[in-house]
Structures are given as C-alpha cells and as structure tokens.
mmCIF file of C-alpha atoms in Angstrom:
data_model
loop_
_atom_site.group_PDB
_atom_site.id
_atom_site.type_symbol
_atom_site.label_atom_id
_atom_site.label_comp_id
_atom_site.label_asym_id
_atom_site.label_seq_id
_atom_site.Cartn_x
_atom_site.Cartn_y
_atom_site.Cartn_z
ATOM 1 C CA MET A 1 -14.592 6.156 13.111
ATOM 2 C CA ASP A 2 -17.132 6.743 15.834
ATOM 3 C CA CYS A 3 -20.882 6.451 15.340
ATOM 4 C CA THR A 4 -23.971 7.585 17.249
ATOM 5 C CA TRP A 5 -26.083 4.913 18.910
ATOM 6 C CA GLY A 6 -29.464 4.509 17.201
ATOM 7 C CA ASP A 7 -29.073 7.555 14.919
ATOM 8 C CA LYS A 8 -29.145 5.982 11.481
ATOM 9 C CA PRO A 9 -29.537 9.237 9.505
ATOM 10 C CA ALA A 10 -26.439 10.773 11.115
ATOM 11 C CA ASN A 11 -24.399 7.618 10.755
ATOM 12 C CA LEU A 12 -25.440 7.119 7.130
ATOM 13 C CA ALA A 13 -24.507 10.729 6.356
ATOM 14 C CA ALA A 14 -21.057 10.085 7.864
ATOM 15 C CA VAL A 15 -20.626 6.913 5.786
ATOM 16 C CA LEU A 16 -21.567 8.770 2.600
ATOM 17 C CA ARG A 17 -19.256 11.684 3.400
ATOM 18 C CA ARG A 18 -16.308 9.451 4.249
ATOM 19 C CA THR A 19 -16.856 7.342 1.130
ATOM 20 C CA GLU A 20 -16.518 10.527 -0.886
ATOM 21 C CA ASP A 21 -13.365 11.424 1.061
ATOM 22 C CA ALA A 22 -11.849 7.999 0.410
ATOM 23 C CA ALA A 23 -12.691 8.202 -3.288
ATOM 24 C CA ASP A 24 -11.004 11.611 -3.422
ATOM 25 C CA ARG A 25 -7.824 9.905 -2.202
ATOM 26 C CA GLY A 26 -8.033 7.196 -4.861
ATOM 27 C CA ALA A 27 -9.710 4.363 -2.965
ATOM 28 C CA ARG A 28 -11.482 1.653 -4.945
ATOM 29 C CA LEU A 29 -12.900 -0.224 -1.923
ATOM 30 C CA VAL A 30 -14.010 1.588 1.240
ATOM 31 C CA VAL A 31 -14.555 -0.400 4.448
ATOM 32 C CA PHE A 32 -16.357 0.777 7.594
ATOM 33 C CA PRO A 33 -16.722 -0.766 11.089
ATOM 34 C CA GLU A 34 -19.252 -3.295 12.325
ATOM 35 C CA CYS A 35 -22.730 -1.838 13.015
ATOM 36 C CA VAL A 36 -21.516 1.591 11.910
ATOM 37 C CA LEU A 37 -25.025 2.450 10.752
ATOM 38 C CA THR A 38 -26.714 1.716 14.086
ATOM 39 C CA GLY A 39 -24.273 1.378 16.961
ATOM 40 C CA TYR A 40 -23.840 -1.851 18.886
ATOM 41 C CA GLY A 41 -24.865 -1.413 22.537
ATOM 42 C CA PHE A 42 -28.471 -2.607 22.416
ATOM 43 C CA GLU A 43 -30.346 -3.979 25.411
ATOM 44 C CA SER A 44 -33.214 -5.877 23.794
ATOM 45 C CA ARG A 45 -34.356 -7.460 20.567
ATOM 46 C CA GLU A 46 -37.088 -4.814 20.361
ATOM 47 C CA GLN A 47 -34.491 -2.026 20.419
ATOM 48 C CA LEU A 48 -32.553 -3.815 17.728
ATOM 49 C CA ARG A 49 -35.610 -4.263 15.526
ATOM 50 C CA SER A 50 -36.281 -0.522 15.652
ATOM 51 C CA VAL A 51 -33.063 0.213 13.724
ATOM 52 C CA ALA A 52 -32.988 -2.856 11.442
ATOM 53 C CA GLU A 53 -33.587 -2.727 7.711
ATOM 54 C CA PRO A 54 -33.627 -5.207 4.821
ATOM 55 C CA LEU A 55 -30.815 -5.880 2.378
ATOM 56 C CA PRO A 56 -31.024 -4.345 -0.103
ATOM 57 C CA GLY A 57 -32.743 -1.408 1.535
ATOM 58 C CA PRO A 58 -32.762 2.387 1.866
ATOM 59 C CA SER A 59 -29.221 2.644 3.222
ATOM 60 C CA THR A 60 -27.688 0.451 0.534
ATOM 61 C CA ASP A 61 -29.597 2.492 -2.057
ATOM 62 C CA ALA A 62 -28.035 5.695 -0.719
ATOM 63 C CA VAL A 63 -24.541 4.211 -0.618
ATOM 64 C CA ALA A 64 -25.003 2.752 -4.110
ATOM 65 C CA GLU A 65 -25.597 6.208 -5.544
ATOM 66 C CA VAL A 66 -22.212 7.379 -4.269
ATOM 67 C CA CYS A 67 -20.527 4.155 -5.408
ATOM 68 C CA ARG A 68 -22.002 4.537 -8.888
ATOM 69 C CA ARG A 69 -20.932 8.151 -9.195
ATOM 70 C CA ARG A 70 -17.422 7.599 -7.810
ATOM 71 C CA GLY A 71 -16.729 4.119 -9.211
ATOM 72 C CA VAL A 72 -16.031 2.499 -5.837
ATOM 73 C CA TRP A 73 -17.191 -0.417 -3.711
ATOM 74 C CA CYS A 74 -18.196 -0.043 -0.072
ATOM 75 C CA VAL A 75 -18.575 -2.404 2.918
ATOM 76 C CA PHE A 76 -20.451 -1.187 5.986
ATOM 77 C CA GLY A 77 -22.043 -2.776 9.042
ATOM 78 C CA LEU A 78 -25.719 -2.661 10.013
ATOM 79 C CA ILE A 79 -28.550 -4.704 11.509
ATOM 80 C CA GLU A 80 -30.470 -6.620 8.862
ATOM 81 C CA VAL A 81 -34.095 -7.702 9.192
ATOM 82 C CA ALA A 82 -34.926 -10.677 6.965
ATOM 83 C CA HIS A 83 -38.272 -11.373 5.324
ATOM 84 C CA ASP A 84 -39.059 -13.909 8.066
ATOM 85 C CA GLY A 85 -38.411 -11.364 10.816
ATOM 86 C CA LYS A 86 -35.021 -12.693 11.892
ATOM 87 C CA LEU A 87 -32.364 -10.134 12.816
ATOM 88 C CA TYR A 88 -28.729 -10.380 11.760
ATOM 89 C CA ASN A 89 -25.533 -8.524 12.488
ATOM 90 C CA ALA A 90 -24.655 -7.928 8.848
ATOM 91 C CA ALA A 91 -22.190 -6.292 6.494
ATOM 92 C CA ALA A 92 -23.433 -4.910 3.202
ATOM 93 C CA LEU A 93 -21.291 -4.898 0.070
ATOM 94 C CA VAL A 94 -22.312 -2.247 -2.451
ATOM 95 C CA GLY A 95 -20.655 -1.327 -5.729
ATOM 96 C CA PRO A 96 -21.002 0.883 -8.805
ATOM 97 C CA ALA A 97 -23.821 -1.339 -10.104
ATOM 98 C CA GLY A 98 -25.696 -1.322 -6.779
ATOM 99 C CA PHE A 99 -26.151 -3.817 -3.975
ATOM 100 C CA VAL A 100 -23.854 -6.840 -4.347
ATOM 101 C CA ALA A 101 -24.335 -8.993 -1.252
ATOM 102 C CA GLY A 102 -24.940 -9.121 2.462
ATOM 103 C CA TYR A 103 -22.869 -11.152 4.902
ATOM 104 C CA ARG A 104 -24.460 -12.352 8.154
ATOM 105 C CA LYS A 105 -22.134 -12.752 11.142
ATOM 106 C CA LEU A 106 -21.704 -16.461 11.856
ATOM 107 C CA HIS A 107 -20.022 -16.467 15.278
ATOM 108 C CA LEU A 108 -21.881 -14.563 17.986
ATOM 109 C CA PRO A 109 -20.361 -13.560 21.337
ATOM 110 C CA CYS A 110 -22.461 -12.778 24.395
ATOM 111 C CA LEU A 111 -22.023 -9.061 23.939
ATOM 112 C CA GLY A 112 -23.983 -6.026 22.766
ATOM 113 C CA ALA A 113 -26.306 -6.459 19.820
ATOM 114 C CA ASP A 114 -25.107 -10.031 19.282
ATOM 115 C CA ARG A 115 -27.028 -11.147 22.363
ATOM 116 C CA PHE A 116 -30.232 -10.569 20.401
ATOM 117 C CA THR A 117 -29.353 -11.342 16.784
ATOM 118 C CA ASP A 118 -29.807 -14.643 14.995
ATOM 119 C CA PRO A 119 -26.739 -16.652 13.938
ATOM 120 C CA GLY A 120 -25.706 -16.216 10.325
ATOM 121 C CA ASP A 121 -27.229 -18.839 8.040
ATOM 122 C CA ARG A 122 -25.391 -18.440 4.745
ATOM 123 C CA PRO A 123 -22.179 -20.085 3.497
ATOM 124 C CA PHE A 124 -18.991 -18.130 3.076
ATOM 125 C CA THR A 125 -18.820 -16.447 -0.324
ATOM 126 C CA VAL A 126 -16.115 -14.618 -2.269
ATOM 127 C CA HIS A 127 -17.019 -11.649 -4.468
ATOM 128 C CA ASP A 128 -15.072 -10.514 -7.538
ATOM 129 C CA LEU A 129 -14.718 -6.729 -7.572
ATOM 130 C CA GLY A 130 -13.350 -6.397 -11.059
ATOM 131 C CA GLY A 131 -10.217 -8.458 -10.428
ATOM 132 C CA LEU A 132 -9.986 -8.293 -6.627
ATOM 133 C CA LYS A 133 -11.586 -11.270 -4.896
ATOM 134 C CA LEU A 134 -13.072 -10.186 -1.576
ATOM 135 C CA GLY A 135 -14.194 -12.202 1.441
ATOM 136 C CA LEU A 136 -16.254 -10.831 4.342
ATOM 137 C CA ASN A 137 -16.141 -11.634 8.066
ATOM 138 C CA ILE A 138 -17.404 -9.640 11.047
ATOM 139 C CA CYS A 139 -15.618 -9.113 14.385
ATOM 140 C CA PHE A 140 -15.809 -12.375 16.408
ATOM 141 C CA ASP A 141 -15.543 -14.369 13.153
ATOM 142 C CA GLY A 142 -11.895 -13.336 13.163
ATOM 143 C CA SER A 143 -11.339 -15.428 16.304
ATOM 144 C CA PHE A 144 -11.926 -18.582 14.270
ATOM 145 C CA PRO A 145 -9.097 -19.384 11.819
ATOM 146 C CA GLU A 146 -11.506 -21.527 9.807
ATOM 147 C CA SER A 147 -13.388 -18.393 8.708
ATOM 148 C CA ALA A 148 -10.466 -16.864 6.845
ATOM 149 C CA ARG A 149 -9.165 -20.249 5.671
ATOM 150 C CA ILE A 150 -12.436 -21.164 3.952
ATOM 151 C CA LEU A 151 -12.546 -17.782 2.223
ATOM 152 C CA THR A 152 -8.965 -18.374 1.105
ATOM 153 C CA LEU A 153 -9.890 -21.760 -0.340
ATOM 154 C CA LEU A 154 -12.755 -20.048 -2.175
ATOM 155 C CA GLY A 155 -10.234 -17.707 -3.786
ATOM 156 C CA ALA A 156 -10.181 -14.578 -1.624
ATOM 157 C CA ASP A 157 -7.255 -12.199 -2.155
ATOM 158 C CA LEU A 158 -8.422 -9.925 0.663
ATOM 159 C CA VAL A 159 -10.544 -10.624 3.731
ATOM 160 C CA VAL A 160 -12.097 -7.621 5.478
ATOM 161 C CA LEU A 161 -13.243 -7.670 9.089
ATOM 162 C CA PRO A 162 -15.554 -4.832 10.162
ATOM 163 C CA THR A 163 -15.383 -4.959 13.941
ATOM 164 C CA ASN A 164 -16.322 -3.391 17.287
ATOM 165 C CA TRP A 165 -13.326 -4.121 19.516
ATOM 166 C CA ALA A 166 -13.617 -2.718 23.003
ATOM 167 C CA THR A 167 -10.868 -2.572 25.628
ATOM 168 C CA ASN A 168 -10.915 -6.286 26.431
ATOM 169 C CA ALA A 169 -10.391 -7.178 22.756
ATOM 170 C CA ARG A 170 -7.029 -5.435 22.523
ATOM 171 C CA LYS A 171 -5.206 -8.706 21.868
ATOM 172 C CA MET A 172 -7.351 -9.290 18.773
ATOM 173 C CA ALA A 173 -6.502 -5.827 17.529
ATOM 174 C CA GLU A 174 -2.818 -6.548 18.015
ATOM 175 C CA LEU A 175 -2.699 -9.984 16.404
ATOM 176 C CA VAL A 176 -5.530 -10.878 14.057
ATOM 177 C CA SER A 177 -4.633 -9.066 10.824
ATOM 178 C CA ALA A 178 -1.045 -10.293 10.638
ATOM 179 C CA ALA A 179 -1.888 -13.824 11.834
ATOM 180 C CA ARG A 180 -4.759 -14.456 9.411
ATOM 181 C CA ALA A 181 -2.870 -12.865 6.516
ATOM 182 C CA TRP A 182 0.255 -14.934 7.170
ATOM 183 C CA GLU A 183 -1.626 -18.227 7.684
ATOM 184 C CA ASN A 184 -3.466 -17.882 4.382
ATOM 185 C CA HIS A 185 -1.101 -15.848 2.203
ATOM 186 C CA ILE A 186 -3.762 -13.166 1.692
ATOM 187 C CA TYR A 187 -4.321 -9.535 2.561
ATOM 188 C CA TYR A 188 -6.359 -8.889 5.701
ATOM 189 C CA LEU A 189 -8.000 -5.652 6.800
ATOM 190 C CA ALA A 190 -9.622 -5.158 10.223
ATOM 191 C CA VAL A 191 -11.648 -1.944 10.612
ATOM 192 C CA ASN A 192 -12.600 -0.999 14.169
ATOM 193 C CA ARG A 193 -14.633 1.842 15.660
ATOM 194 C CA ILE A 194 -13.790 4.272 18.439
ATOM 195 C CA GLY A 195 -15.842 6.012 21.122
ATOM 196 C CA ASP A 196 -17.864 5.125 24.208
ATOM 197 C CA GLU A 197 -21.236 3.398 24.136
ATOM 198 C CA ALA A 198 -23.347 1.417 26.618
ATOM 199 C CA GLY A 199 -20.511 1.217 29.120
ATOM 200 C CA PHE A 200 -17.871 0.036 26.648
ATOM 201 C CA HIS A 201 -14.861 1.902 25.289
ATOM 202 C CA TYR A 202 -13.941 1.121 21.674
ATOM 203 C CA ILE A 203 -10.240 1.386 21.015
ATOM 204 C CA GLY A 204 -9.683 1.891 17.280
ATOM 205 C CA LEU A 205 -6.351 0.320 16.239
ATOM 206 C CA SER A 206 -7.671 -0.755 12.830
ATOM 207 C CA SER A 207 -4.967 -2.653 10.974
ATOM 208 C CA ALA A 208 -3.955 -4.182 7.679
ATOM 209 C CA ALA A 209 -1.411 -6.858 6.737
ATOM 210 C CA ASP A 210 -0.126 -8.231 3.463
ATOM 211 C CA TYR A 211 0.140 -11.818 2.222
ATOM 212 C CA LEU A 212 3.469 -12.329 4.017
ATOM 213 C CA GLY A 213 2.052 -11.186 7.342
ATOM 214 C CA ASN A 214 3.772 -7.819 7.183
ATOM 215 C CA VAL A 215 1.748 -5.148 8.977
ATOM 216 C CA LEU A 216 0.991 -2.411 6.461
ATOM 217 C CA HIS A 217 -0.729 -0.012 8.821
ATOM 218 C CA VAL A 218 -2.041 0.334 12.367
ATOM 219 C CA ALA A 219 -4.465 3.182 12.974
ATOM 220 C CA PRO A 220 -4.113 5.257 16.148
ATOM 221 C CA GLU A 221 -5.934 4.415 19.337
ATOM 222 C CA ASP A 222 -9.033 6.485 20.166
ATOM 223 C CA ALA A 223 -8.882 8.581 16.991
ATOM 224 C CA GLU A 224 -10.691 8.522 13.680
ATOM 225 C CA GLN A 225 -8.472 7.940 10.678
ATOM 226 C CA LEU A 226 -8.870 7.335 6.961
ATOM 227 C CA PHE A 227 -5.969 5.228 5.697
ATOM 228 C CA LEU A 228 -5.258 3.480 2.412
ATOM 229 C CA ILE A 229 -3.487 0.233 1.574
ATOM 230 C CA GLU A 230 -2.581 -1.239 -1.803
ATOM 231 C CA VAL A 231 -3.474 -4.847 -2.629
ATOM 232 C CA ASP A 232 -1.703 -7.011 -5.221
ATOM 233 C CA PRO A 233 -4.134 -9.862 -6.022
ATOM 234 C CA ILE A 234 -1.638 -11.728 -8.187
ATOM 235 C CA ALA A 235 0.910 -11.902 -5.387
ATOM 236 C CA ALA A 236 -1.740 -13.112 -2.937
ATOM 237 C CA ARG A 237 -2.599 -16.005 -5.261
ATOM 238 C CA GLN A 238 0.972 -17.289 -5.494
ATOM 239 C CA LYS A 239 0.776 -19.395 -2.344
ATOM 240 C CA ARG A 240 4.172 -21.108 -2.468
ATOM 241 C CA VAL A 241 6.885 -19.052 -0.773
ATOM 242 C CA VAL A 242 10.364 -19.994 -1.960
ATOM 243 C CA HIS A 243 13.120 -18.948 0.420
ATOM 244 C CA CYS A 244 15.689 -21.232 -1.213
ATOM 245 C CA HIS A 245 14.658 -23.314 -4.211
ATOM 246 C CA GLY A 246 14.430 -26.984 -3.335
ATOM 247 C CA LEU A 247 15.747 -26.390 0.187
ATOM 248 C CA TYR A 248 13.273 -24.063 1.914
ATOM 249 C CA GLU A 249 9.842 -23.696 0.362
ATOM 250 C CA ILE A 250 6.529 -23.173 2.186
ATOM 251 C CA ASP A 251 2.889 -23.420 1.084
ATOM 252 C CA ARG A 252 0.522 -23.076 4.041
ATOM 253 C CA VAL A 253 -2.585 -23.422 1.877
ATOM 254 C CA ASN A 254 -1.963 -26.188 -0.634
ATOM 255 C CA TRP A 255 0.100 -28.430 1.650
ATOM 256 C CA ARG A 256 -2.760 -28.966 4.086
ATOM 257 C CA ARG A 257 -3.680 -32.522 5.189
ATOM 258 C CA PRO A 258 -7.509 -32.287 5.397
ATOM 259 C CA GLU A 259 -7.869 -36.070 5.725
ATOM 260 C CA TRP A 260 -6.687 -35.598 9.321
ATOM 261 C CA TYR A 261 -8.964 -32.685 10.173
ATOM 262 C CA GLY A 262 -12.072 -34.726 10.932
ATOM 263 C CA PRO A 263 -12.415 -33.555 14.568
ATOM 264 C CA LEU A 264 -13.031 -30.033 13.276
ATOM 265 C CA VAL A 265 -16.438 -31.053 11.934
ATOM 266 C CA GLU A 266 -17.306 -34.403 13.505
ATOM 267 C CA ASN A 267 -18.617 -32.918 16.771
ATOM 268 C CA PRO A 268 -20.690 -29.750 16.325
ATOM 269 C CA GLY A 269 -21.105 -29.333 20.099
ATOM 270 C CA ARG A 270 -18.915 -27.371 22.462
ATOM 271 C CA PHE A 271 -15.629 -28.747 23.739
ATOM 272 C CA THR A 272 -17.096 -29.321 27.212
ATOM 273 C CA GLY A 273 -20.663 -30.156 26.217
ATOM 274 C CA HIS A 274 -23.359 -29.242 23.764
ATOM 275 C CA PHE A 275 -24.792 -25.850 22.951
ATOM 276 C CA THR A 276 -28.106 -25.427 24.764
ATOM 277 C CA GLY A 277 -29.152 -21.945 23.761
ATOM 278 C CA ALA A 278 -28.759 -20.758 27.349
ATOM 279 C CA ASP A 279 -25.297 -19.458 26.547
ATOM 280 C CA ARG A 280 -26.759 -16.360 24.896
ATOM 281 C CA VAL A 281 -29.618 -14.050 25.751
ATOM 282 C CA GLY A 282 -32.391 -14.071 23.152
#
C-alpha cells in the first residue's frame, strides 16, 4: 500500500480499514510495510521525533481493538521513541490480547529515516501466535542471511519483512523471499510499499515463498494489493528434505558446521576497517 508522509491519523485509519478487509477474507495475521504509520523520507532527527510514539502507545491501542474484535494479529511499521529518548525504526506486533512486542531494526542503511534512527538493541525473538511461530525483520535486515537464520534456529515457521524498497532495491524484491525461505526451510513474507516520497519511487512487488523456496505470490508493481497466503507450520519444521531415501537427502539447518563459522563473529568491524560512526548521518 501507499502511505502519506507525516500524516499518522490518515495512515492509521488506512491500517485499521485494511486490517478489517483482510479479516473479512479470512486472514489470521495481517502484515503492513515498514514505516507505514509515518512514511520514511525524513530529513532530520527532529522531523522524525515529531511522528514517533512509544510501544505500546496510542496506535497499538487502536490496532489492538480491531485485533481483539476480529481475532487477528497485525504487524505494522512505525517510528518508536524509547523512554530514554532514542528513536527506532520499529515494527509492532499486536494481537487479540493487545500489544505483543516491538522489533527494532538492527541493520541501518544510509537512507531515509534510517539516517537518524538508533540501531536496534534487542536480540532476535520468535513469537507464538497460537501455533504459528513468527519472526520479525525490517527491510535492510533481509540483506543479511544471519537475520533469518537466527530466527529459524529460534523456531520461526514464518519470517515477515516489512520493507520500503525503492527502485534501486529491485533485486531484493526479486530474490529475498525465495532465497531466505529456501535457505532456512521456512515461510518468508516481504511486504513493500508503493508511491513517491522525498524523491524516491517505491515499487511494490511484495512477495511470499514457502519452505521449499517456491514463490507463492508476487504483488504487482506500483499498485496496492491485499493478498493471502497459507502457512503450514508443521511442514516448515520438518527440515530434512528427502528426495531419495539414503541417496539424496538435504537438511540446510541441522547439518550446519558452526565450529567453522568463527569469522562471522570474531571481528565486529567492517571488512575494510572499523565502523567510525561517520558512515551514517546522525
């Protein structure tokens, strides 16, 4: 869907209306794009602070009322202000019993609102939605295979990726859902926005893939669309794929060799140096 920059009341009304629409079509979990509540093209931390709110907060309260009445869960993007004044690009998870959790984007590109937000500071977590185990990432997190892999190891059946992919991110839109789903034997759902904002054109092309990497749906470019997928948690948990018993079997999760993965965590700096803070505007 599209959203209106800085107009939280209008964007919240759209989220509530579309949650109702999705529930009418039988959805149990409704997922919206990154920063759908606020827009993304901010030019200063002060601008960002003017639209930020706590989690839980007034918007999650409003969404929770719909979730309670319709028996659904909802994920939507916003800017979170923490009690210490830090600002995060966040995704809120709300369900029939109210606010469940907030996820703070860990990997920040030099782009839009992320130039002025603080890096996420919480570990990856999986949430049980009455039998479906859900993991949350946001946009640029999807560029890092470790993000989905850790959620898989924590038990996720489905990873959702609210995102704001503009024209130059087309390759992510084409590849990420199928690749992350196939690597981890999980379902993966990437939900992008459309429209023009702050000089960027957002392309849509939301997509979903199943645990075998089969693409279940690709939304149209430059058009709003509500689409549904079905998730089989039991199938996602059966990690070993048997093509021919004893001759051709694959398990991309449990046959890892983590004792050889030390370089992934031994050097926290960049490949060509160390992070200085000058790489992002703040």
